[in-house]
Amino acid sequence: MKKIITLFFTFCLLSSCNKRVVQLPETTNKDITEVVDVSPVYMFYDEENDSIEFNRRNMISATNWLVNIDKRLTLKQILPHLQYLQEKRQGDEKHSFHNYFTCNNIELKNLSFIEFTDIDFQINHTNKLEPEFSSENYLGEVKFNSLGQIEIKSEFENHIEIEEYDFNSFFKLIDTLVESGKLTIKLSFNSKLSFQDYISIKSKLLSVKSNGLEVLNQEIIYN
């Protein structure tokens, strides 16, 4: 696939696809602002029917995939399609290519990208805890019930502790803990969260400037 420049891609995103528009999620993350050798994937939001249209006609295996998802869609709506993309990518012989979420960077007034190539999206209908991750640095499972209600579930030999936080207090805690040493967490998300909420959380995690924070690749989407 041809290399593209960001502004041209922005124009195509807003003008093509039969005049349909993807309202991209907003971010301030600047880690990746250019991707070359790409092909696009679209997940459109049908507002009238509150449904999703998955368009992968232009997806080429031997390219990086720019996945353009409407920010109004929920994780429940997009999850099957994300799992499909991840399975296709893992099956590729040339694993040097990657998958990226396309975002509208409100500070740069341009596009930026969040990589998700190695994330294993899983659905958990029962909300049962997964087997404990064995590490002395493991804080626990972080459950994003909403942006304002976050739980940390920590398992011990004889009991489970659950602590609740709002968005700001949770990230203050993370900042404090990584200053003291290494920290490992696992993420889970309420399936009713919008894709914009998801990107806001991921962007904030990326902004934690510390090599001491490890976020496990397995992400749980629960009902």
mmCIF file of C-alpha atoms in Angstrom:
data_model
loop_
_atom_site.group_PDB
_atom_site.id
_atom_site.type_symbol
_atom_site.label_atom_id
_atom_site.label_comp_id
_atom_site.label_asym_id
_atom_site.label_seq_id
_atom_site.Cartn_x
_atom_site.Cartn_y
_atom_site.Cartn_z
ATOM 1 C CA MET A 1 0.000 0.000 0.000
ATOM 2 C CA LYS A 2 1.231 3.499 -0.740
ATOM 3 C CA LYS A 3 2.727 5.602 1.976
ATOM 4 C CA ILE A 4 0.343 8.360 2.986
ATOM 5 C CA ILE A 5 0.647 11.651 4.762
ATOM 6 C CA THR A 6 -1.622 12.407 7.663
ATOM 7 C CA LEU A 7 -3.517 15.369 6.233
ATOM 8 C CA PHE A 8 -4.437 13.499 3.074
ATOM 9 C CA PHE A 9 -5.679 10.569 5.119
ATOM 10 C CA THR A 10 -7.786 12.900 7.252
ATOM 11 C CA PHE A 11 -9.461 14.281 4.137
ATOM 12 C CA CYS A 12 -10.200 10.805 2.822
ATOM 13 C CA LEU A 13 -11.568 9.682 6.163
ATOM 14 C CA LEU A 14 -14.076 12.534 6.274
ATOM 15 C CA SER A 15 -14.948 12.643 2.589
ATOM 16 C CA SER A 16 -15.041 9.093 1.291
ATOM 17 C CA CYS A 17 -16.880 5.889 2.145
ATOM 18 C CA ASN A 18 -20.114 7.062 0.518
ATOM 19 C CA LYS A 19 -20.157 10.320 2.509
ATOM 20 C CA ARG A 20 -20.291 8.455 5.807
ATOM 21 C CA VAL A 21 -18.237 9.927 8.605
ATOM 22 C CA VAL A 22 -16.360 8.240 11.407
ATOM 23 C CA GLN A 23 -16.258 10.464 14.480
ATOM 24 C CA LEU A 24 -12.783 9.587 15.685
ATOM 25 C CA PRO A 25 -12.041 9.377 19.420
ATOM 26 C CA GLU A 26 -10.078 12.264 20.858
ATOM 27 C CA THR A 27 -6.681 11.959 22.490
ATOM 28 C CA THR A 28 -3.734 14.113 23.503
ATOM 29 C CA ASN A 29 -1.226 11.257 23.256
ATOM 30 C CA LYS A 30 1.638 12.098 20.883
ATOM 31 C CA ASP A 31 3.674 8.880 21.003
ATOM 32 C CA ILE A 32 2.811 7.902 17.399
ATOM 33 C CA THR A 33 1.882 10.621 14.922
ATOM 34 C CA GLU A 34 2.789 8.956 11.633
ATOM 35 C CA VAL A 35 2.335 5.447 10.249
ATOM 36 C CA VAL A 36 3.426 4.389 6.765
ATOM 37 C CA ASP A 37 2.569 1.394 4.559
ATOM 38 C CA VAL A 38 -1.045 1.280 5.680
ATOM 39 C CA SER A 39 -4.515 0.128 4.756
ATOM 40 C CA PRO A 40 -7.688 1.337 6.500
ATOM 41 C CA VAL A 41 -10.453 -0.455 8.358
ATOM 42 C CA TYR A 42 -13.696 1.306 9.331
ATOM 43 C CA MET A 43 -16.306 0.752 12.004
ATOM 44 C CA PHE A 44 -19.190 3.111 11.296
ATOM 45 C CA TYR A 45 -21.926 4.005 13.754
ATOM 46 C CA ASP A 46 -25.498 3.831 12.462
ATOM 47 C CA GLU A 47 -27.193 6.339 14.734
ATOM 48 C CA GLU A 48 -30.694 5.514 13.500
ATOM 49 C CA ASN A 49 -30.414 1.827 14.411
ATOM 50 C CA ASP A 50 -27.746 2.132 17.116
ATOM 51 C CA SER A 51 -25.679 -0.429 15.233
ATOM 52 C CA ILE A 52 -22.262 -0.933 13.701
ATOM 53 C CA GLU A 53 -21.081 -1.402 10.131
ATOM 54 C CA PHE A 54 -17.705 -3.078 9.776
ATOM 55 C CA ASN A 55 -15.926 -2.202 6.530
ATOM 56 C CA ARG A 56 -12.679 -4.030 5.813
ATOM 57 C CA ARG A 57 -12.779 -4.051 2.019
ATOM 58 C CA ASN A 58 -9.525 -2.105 1.716
ATOM 59 C CA MET A 59 -7.618 -4.121 4.305
ATOM 60 C CA ILE A 60 -4.401 -5.630 2.926
ATOM 61 C CA SER A 61 -2.578 -8.202 5.036
ATOM 62 C CA ALA A 62 0.964 -7.034 4.270
ATOM 63 C CA THR A 63 0.374 -3.529 5.619
ATOM 64 C CA ASN A 64 -0.145 -1.785 8.912
ATOM 65 C CA TRP A 65 -3.862 -1.524 9.657
ATOM 66 C CA LEU A 66 -5.314 1.819 10.664
ATOM 67 C CA VAL A 67 -8.538 0.955 12.462
ATOM 68 C CA ASN A 68 -10.963 3.874 12.370
ATOM 69 C CA ILE A 69 -13.715 3.394 14.945
ATOM 70 C CA ASP A 70 -16.538 5.804 15.654
ATOM 71 C CA LYS A 71 -16.175 7.080 19.216
ATOM 72 C CA ARG A 72 -19.911 6.616 19.909
ATOM 73 C CA LEU A 73 -19.793 2.834 19.499
ATOM 74 C CA THR A 74 -19.625 0.723 22.638
ATOM 75 C CA LEU A 75 -17.012 -1.889 23.433
ATOM 76 C CA LYS A 76 -19.723 -4.535 23.200
ATOM 77 C CA GLN A 77 -20.463 -3.496 19.625
ATOM 78 C CA ILE A 78 -16.874 -3.443 18.445
ATOM 79 C CA LEU A 79 -15.462 -6.405 20.390
ATOM 80 C CA PRO A 80 -16.248 -9.183 17.845
ATOM 81 C CA HIS A 81 -14.619 -7.152 15.083
ATOM 82 C CA LEU A 82 -11.548 -6.356 17.163
ATOM 83 C CA GLN A 83 -11.161 -10.052 17.940
ATOM 84 C CA TYR A 84 -11.449 -10.834 14.240
ATOM 85 C CA LEU A 85 -8.721 -8.325 13.365
ATOM 86 C CA GLN A 86 -6.399 -9.619 16.081
ATOM 87 C CA GLU A 87 -6.868 -13.219 14.985
ATOM 88 C CA LYS A 88 -6.162 -12.282 11.367
ATOM 89 C CA ARG A 89 -3.023 -10.397 12.352
ATOM 90 C CA GLN A 90 -1.733 -13.203 14.548
ATOM 91 C CA GLY A 91 -2.207 -15.578 11.628
ATOM 92 C CA ASP A 92 -0.118 -13.465 9.270
ATOM 93 C CA GLU A 93 3.276 -14.854 8.370
ATOM 94 C CA LYS A 94 4.732 -11.345 8.254
ATOM 95 C CA HIS A 95 4.212 -10.227 11.822
ATOM 96 C CA SER A 96 6.303 -7.103 11.327
ATOM 97 C CA PHE A 97 3.106 -5.179 10.586
ATOM 98 C CA HIS A 98 0.938 -3.673 13.306
ATOM 99 C CA ASN A 99 -2.591 -2.583 14.195
ATOM 100 C CA TYR A 100 -3.350 0.984 15.253
ATOM 101 C CA PHE A 101 -6.390 2.876 16.481
ATOM 102 C CA THR A 102 -6.737 6.170 14.618
ATOM 103 C CA CYS A 103 -7.421 9.128 16.913
ATOM 104 C CA ASN A 104 -8.070 12.834 16.588
ATOM 105 C CA ASN A 105 -5.340 14.615 18.513
ATOM 106 C CA ILE A 106 -6.994 17.734 19.892
ATOM 107 C CA GLU A 107 -3.675 19.365 20.805
ATOM 108 C CA LEU A 108 -1.898 18.694 17.518
ATOM 109 C CA LYS A 109 -5.095 19.282 15.511
ATOM 110 C CA ASN A 110 -4.122 16.254 13.481
ATOM 111 C CA LEU A 111 -4.150 12.480 13.735
ATOM 112 C CA SER A 112 -2.249 10.313 16.161
ATOM 113 C CA PHE A 113 -2.278 6.548 16.630
ATOM 114 C CA ILE A 114 -2.407 4.041 19.466
ATOM 115 C CA GLU A 115 -0.985 0.594 18.757
ATOM 116 C CA PHE A 116 -2.937 -2.478 19.878
ATOM 117 C CA THR A 117 -1.256 -5.276 17.877
ATOM 118 C CA ASP A 118 -0.548 -7.580 20.816
ATOM 119 C CA ILE A 119 -3.675 -7.020 22.884
ATOM 120 C CA ASP A 120 -5.756 -10.122 23.536
ATOM 121 C CA PHE A 121 -9.375 -8.959 23.828
ATOM 122 C CA GLN A 122 -11.478 -11.421 25.806
ATOM 123 C CA ILE A 123 -15.099 -11.422 26.891
ATOM 124 C CA ASN A 124 -16.066 -12.370 30.416
ATOM 125 C CA HIS A 125 -19.811 -12.822 30.828
ATOM 126 C CA THR A 126 -19.726 -13.914 34.451
ATOM 127 C CA ASN A 127 -17.369 -11.305 35.957
ATOM 128 C CA LYS A 128 -15.424 -14.181 37.553
ATOM 129 C CA LEU A 129 -11.833 -13.329 38.398
ATOM 130 C CA GLU A 130 -9.212 -14.835 36.129
ATOM 131 C CA PRO A 131 -6.440 -16.911 37.764
ATOM 132 C CA GLU A 132 -4.075 -14.665 39.656
ATOM 133 C CA PHE A 133 -1.088 -13.341 37.765
ATOM 134 C CA SER A 134 1.969 -14.534 39.636
ATOM 135 C CA SER A 135 4.226 -11.574 40.327
ATOM 136 C CA GLU A 136 5.288 -9.736 43.451
ATOM 137 C CA ASN A 137 4.727 -6.497 41.512
ATOM 138 C CA TYR A 138 1.135 -7.379 40.572
ATOM 139 C CA LEU A 139 -1.344 -4.815 41.937
ATOM 140 C CA GLY A 140 -4.475 -6.581 40.707
ATOM 141 C CA GLU A 141 -7.244 -6.379 38.145
ATOM 142 C CA VAL A 142 -8.331 -2.823 37.403
ATOM 143 C CA LYS A 143 -12.019 -2.730 36.487
ATOM 144 C CA PHE A 144 -13.283 0.335 34.674
ATOM 145 C CA ASN A 145 -17.007 0.222 35.405
ATOM 146 C CA SER A 146 -17.161 3.811 34.124
ATOM 147 C CA LEU A 147 -14.769 6.745 33.981
ATOM 148 C CA GLY A 148 -15.952 7.721 37.451
ATOM 149 C CA GLN A 149 -16.030 4.272 39.056
ATOM 150 C CA ILE A 150 -12.863 2.196 39.031
ATOM 151 C CA GLU A 151 -12.199 -0.877 41.152
ATOM 152 C CA ILE A 152 -8.918 -2.590 41.954
ATOM 153 C CA LYS A 153 -9.389 -6.261 42.820
ATOM 154 C CA SER A 154 -6.426 -7.775 44.630
ATOM 155 C CA GLU A 155 -6.323 -11.477 45.516
ATOM 156 C CA PHE A 156 -4.589 -12.841 48.588
ATOM 157 C CA GLU A 157 -4.360 -16.354 49.992
ATOM 158 C CA ASN A 158 -7.544 -16.164 52.050
ATOM 159 C CA HIS A 159 -9.455 -13.166 50.744
ATOM 160 C CA ILE A 160 -10.049 -10.618 47.999
ATOM 161 C CA GLU A 161 -9.738 -6.895 48.572
ATOM 162 C CA ILE A 162 -11.668 -4.377 46.439
ATOM 163 C CA GLU A 163 -10.826 -0.698 46.501
ATOM 164 C CA GLU A 164 -12.804 1.965 44.625
ATOM 165 C CA TYR A 165 -11.476 5.109 42.949
ATOM 166 C CA ASP A 166 -12.585 7.815 40.594
ATOM 167 C CA PHE A 167 -10.581 8.602 37.453
ATOM 168 C CA ASN A 168 -8.254 11.209 38.969
ATOM 169 C CA SER A 169 -7.606 9.413 42.263
ATOM 170 C CA PHE A 170 -6.819 6.162 40.453
ATOM 171 C CA PHE A 171 -4.149 7.756 38.290
ATOM 172 C CA LYS A 172 -2.698 9.616 41.267
ATOM 173 C CA LEU A 173 -2.330 6.217 42.928
ATOM 174 C CA ILE A 174 -0.628 4.758 39.842
ATOM 175 C CA ASP A 175 1.776 7.696 39.659
ATOM 176 C CA THR A 176 2.658 7.271 43.320
ATOM 177 C CA LEU A 177 3.179 3.510 43.092
ATOM 178 C CA VAL A 178 5.402 3.572 39.996
ATOM 179 C CA GLU A 179 7.624 6.149 41.682
ATOM 180 C CA SER A 180 8.349 3.522 44.318
ATOM 181 C CA GLY A 181 9.165 0.672 41.915
ATOM 182 C CA LYS A 182 7.783 -1.665 39.298
ATOM 183 C CA LEU A 183 4.025 -2.195 39.019
ATOM 184 C CA THR A 184 1.946 -4.678 36.989
ATOM 185 C CA ILE A 185 -1.796 -4.356 36.351
ATOM 186 C CA LYS A 186 -4.447 -6.116 34.284
ATOM 187 C CA LEU A 187 -7.289 -4.142 32.691
ATOM 188 C CA SER A 188 -10.968 -4.954 32.372
ATOM 189 C CA PHE A 189 -13.682 -2.755 30.922
ATOM 190 C CA ASN A 190 -17.454 -2.594 31.158
ATOM 191 C CA SER A 191 -18.850 -3.499 27.737
ATOM 192 C CA LYS A 192 -21.156 -0.448 27.915
ATOM 193 C CA LEU A 193 -18.221 1.951 27.841
ATOM 194 C CA SER A 194 -17.955 3.971 24.662
ATOM 195 C CA PHE A 195 -14.908 3.689 22.468
ATOM 196 C CA GLN A 196 -14.126 7.290 23.403
ATOM 197 C CA ASP A 197 -14.045 6.295 27.093
ATOM 198 C CA TYR A 198 -11.736 3.391 26.251
ATOM 199 C CA ILE A 199 -9.320 5.633 24.333
ATOM 200 C CA SER A 200 -9.360 8.189 27.153
ATOM 201 C CA ILE A 201 -8.277 5.487 29.590
ATOM 202 C CA LYS A 202 -5.613 4.073 27.281
ATOM 203 C CA SER A 203 -4.283 7.558 26.529
ATOM 204 C CA LYS A 204 -3.970 8.333 30.220
ATOM 205 C CA LEU A 205 -2.126 5.068 30.870
ATOM 206 C CA LEU A 206 0.295 5.892 28.035
ATOM 207 C CA SER A 207 0.940 9.252 29.644
ATOM 208 C CA VAL A 208 2.290 7.610 32.805
ATOM 209 C CA LYS A 209 5.938 8.326 32.073
ATOM 210 C CA SER A 210 7.610 5.439 33.839
ATOM 211 C CA ASN A 211 9.286 2.247 32.752
ATOM 212 C CA GLY A 212 8.025 0.794 36.015
ATOM 213 C CA LEU A 213 4.420 0.334 34.811
ATOM 214 C CA GLU A 214 3.565 -2.904 33.012
ATOM 215 C CA VAL A 215 0.057 -3.345 31.619
ATOM 216 C CA LEU A 216 -0.725 -6.953 30.721
ATOM 217 C CA ASN A 217 -1.736 -7.575 27.115
ATOM 218 C CA GLN A 218 -4.888 -9.459 28.097
ATOM 219 C CA GLU A 219 -7.893 -7.130 28.333
ATOM 220 C CA ILE A 220 -11.262 -8.314 29.617
ATOM 221 C CA ILE A 221 -14.543 -6.889 28.329
ATOM 222 C CA TYR A 222 -17.320 -7.795 30.768
ATOM 223 C CA ASN A 223 -21.105 -7.344 30.809
#
